[in-house]
mmCIF file of C-alpha atoms in Angstrom:
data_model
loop_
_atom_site.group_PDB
_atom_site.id
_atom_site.type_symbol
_atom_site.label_atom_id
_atom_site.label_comp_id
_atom_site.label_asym_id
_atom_site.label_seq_id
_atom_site.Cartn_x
_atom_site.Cartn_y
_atom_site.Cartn_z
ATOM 1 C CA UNK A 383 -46.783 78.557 -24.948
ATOM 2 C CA UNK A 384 -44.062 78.993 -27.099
ATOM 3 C CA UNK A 385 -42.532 81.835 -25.340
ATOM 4 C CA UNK A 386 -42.173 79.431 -22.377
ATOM 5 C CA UNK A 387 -40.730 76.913 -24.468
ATOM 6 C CA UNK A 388 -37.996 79.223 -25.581
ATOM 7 C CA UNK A 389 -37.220 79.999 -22.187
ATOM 8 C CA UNK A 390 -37.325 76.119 -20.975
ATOM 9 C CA UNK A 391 -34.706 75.248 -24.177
ATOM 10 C CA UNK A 392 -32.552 78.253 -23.808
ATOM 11 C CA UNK A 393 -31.856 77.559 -20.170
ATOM 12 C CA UNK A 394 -31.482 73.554 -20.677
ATOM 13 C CA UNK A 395 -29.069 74.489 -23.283
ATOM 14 C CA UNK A 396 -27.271 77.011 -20.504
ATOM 15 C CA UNK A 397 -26.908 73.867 -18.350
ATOM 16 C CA UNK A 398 -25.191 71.672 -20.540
ATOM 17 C CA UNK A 399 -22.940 74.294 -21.793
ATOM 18 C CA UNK A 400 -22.097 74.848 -18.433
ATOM 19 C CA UNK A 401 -22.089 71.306 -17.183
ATOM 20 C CA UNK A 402 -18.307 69.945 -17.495
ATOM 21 C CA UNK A 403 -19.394 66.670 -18.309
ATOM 22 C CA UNK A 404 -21.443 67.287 -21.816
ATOM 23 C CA UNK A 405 -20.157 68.716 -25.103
ATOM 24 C CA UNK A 406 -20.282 73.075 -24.239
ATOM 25 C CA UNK A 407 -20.718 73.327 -28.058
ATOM 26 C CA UNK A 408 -24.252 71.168 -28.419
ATOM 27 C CA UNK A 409 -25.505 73.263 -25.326
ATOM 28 C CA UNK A 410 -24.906 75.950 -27.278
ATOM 29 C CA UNK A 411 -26.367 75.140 -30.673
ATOM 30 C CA UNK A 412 -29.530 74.029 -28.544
ATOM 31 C CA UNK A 413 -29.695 77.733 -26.901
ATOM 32 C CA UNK A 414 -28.942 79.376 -30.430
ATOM 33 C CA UNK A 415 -31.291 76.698 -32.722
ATOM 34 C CA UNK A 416 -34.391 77.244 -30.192
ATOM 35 C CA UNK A 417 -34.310 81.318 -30.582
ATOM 36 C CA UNK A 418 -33.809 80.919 -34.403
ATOM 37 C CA UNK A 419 -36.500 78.271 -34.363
ATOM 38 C CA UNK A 420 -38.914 80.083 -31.729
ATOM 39 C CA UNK A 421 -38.671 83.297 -32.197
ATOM 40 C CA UNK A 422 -36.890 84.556 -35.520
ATOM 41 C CA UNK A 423 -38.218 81.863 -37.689
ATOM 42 C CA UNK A 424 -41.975 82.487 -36.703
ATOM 43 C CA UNK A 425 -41.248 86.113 -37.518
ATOM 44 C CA UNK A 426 -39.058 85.576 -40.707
ATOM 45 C CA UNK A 427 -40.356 82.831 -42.703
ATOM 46 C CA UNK A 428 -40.424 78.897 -43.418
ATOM 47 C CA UNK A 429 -36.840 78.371 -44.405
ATOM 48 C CA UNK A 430 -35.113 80.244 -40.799
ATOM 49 C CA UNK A 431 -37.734 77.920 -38.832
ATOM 50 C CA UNK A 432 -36.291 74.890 -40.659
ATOM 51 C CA UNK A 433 -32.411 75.991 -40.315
ATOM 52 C CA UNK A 434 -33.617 76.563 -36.607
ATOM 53 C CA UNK A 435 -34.904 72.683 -36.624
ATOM 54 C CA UNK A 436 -31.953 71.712 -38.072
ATOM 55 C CA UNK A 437 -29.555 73.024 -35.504
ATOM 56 C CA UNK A 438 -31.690 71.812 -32.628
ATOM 57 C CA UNK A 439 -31.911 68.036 -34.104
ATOM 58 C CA UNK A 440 -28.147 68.150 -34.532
ATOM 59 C CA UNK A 441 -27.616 69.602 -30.832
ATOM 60 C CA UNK A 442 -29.888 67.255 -29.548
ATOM 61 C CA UNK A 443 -28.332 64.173 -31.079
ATOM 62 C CA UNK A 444 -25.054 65.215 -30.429
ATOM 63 C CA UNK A 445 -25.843 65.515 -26.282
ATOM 64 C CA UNK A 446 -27.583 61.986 -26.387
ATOM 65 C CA UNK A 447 -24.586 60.174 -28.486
ATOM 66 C CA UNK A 448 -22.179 61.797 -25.827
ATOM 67 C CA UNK A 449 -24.525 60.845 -22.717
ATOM 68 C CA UNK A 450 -24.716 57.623 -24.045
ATOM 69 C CA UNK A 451 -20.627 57.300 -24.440
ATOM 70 C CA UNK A 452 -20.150 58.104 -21.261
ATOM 71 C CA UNK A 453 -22.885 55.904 -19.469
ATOM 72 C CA UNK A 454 -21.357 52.809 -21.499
ATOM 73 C CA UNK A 455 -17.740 53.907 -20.812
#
């Protein structure tokens, strides 16, 4: 499972960076954040798995404040 989910984030994250319409920077912090979160912090410890969170909330946020800018613009 989590494998594919690393795959599934990594490539949604290659989309938006690529997309023209959201932030490139988010898209990228999503792709980075999941592989910190997936696969080094379950390797590491605790505290990488929460930086990992961290960047992936943040990301995350930052693509729905922009989609929602641009739907209401």
């Amino acid at each position: 499972g989590l494998p594919l989910l690393v795959i599934g984030v990594i490539c949604i994250g290659i989309a938006v960076a690529r997309s023209r319409v959201l932030p490139r920077w988010a898209g990228i912090g999503m792709a980075v954040g999941i592989v910190v979160f997936g696969l080094i912090g379950v390797i590491l410890a605790d505290f990488v798995q929460s930086i990992g969170a961290a960047v992936l909330i943040a990301s995350a946020l930052w693509i729905a404040v922009s989609a929602r800018r641009m739907a209401l613009a």
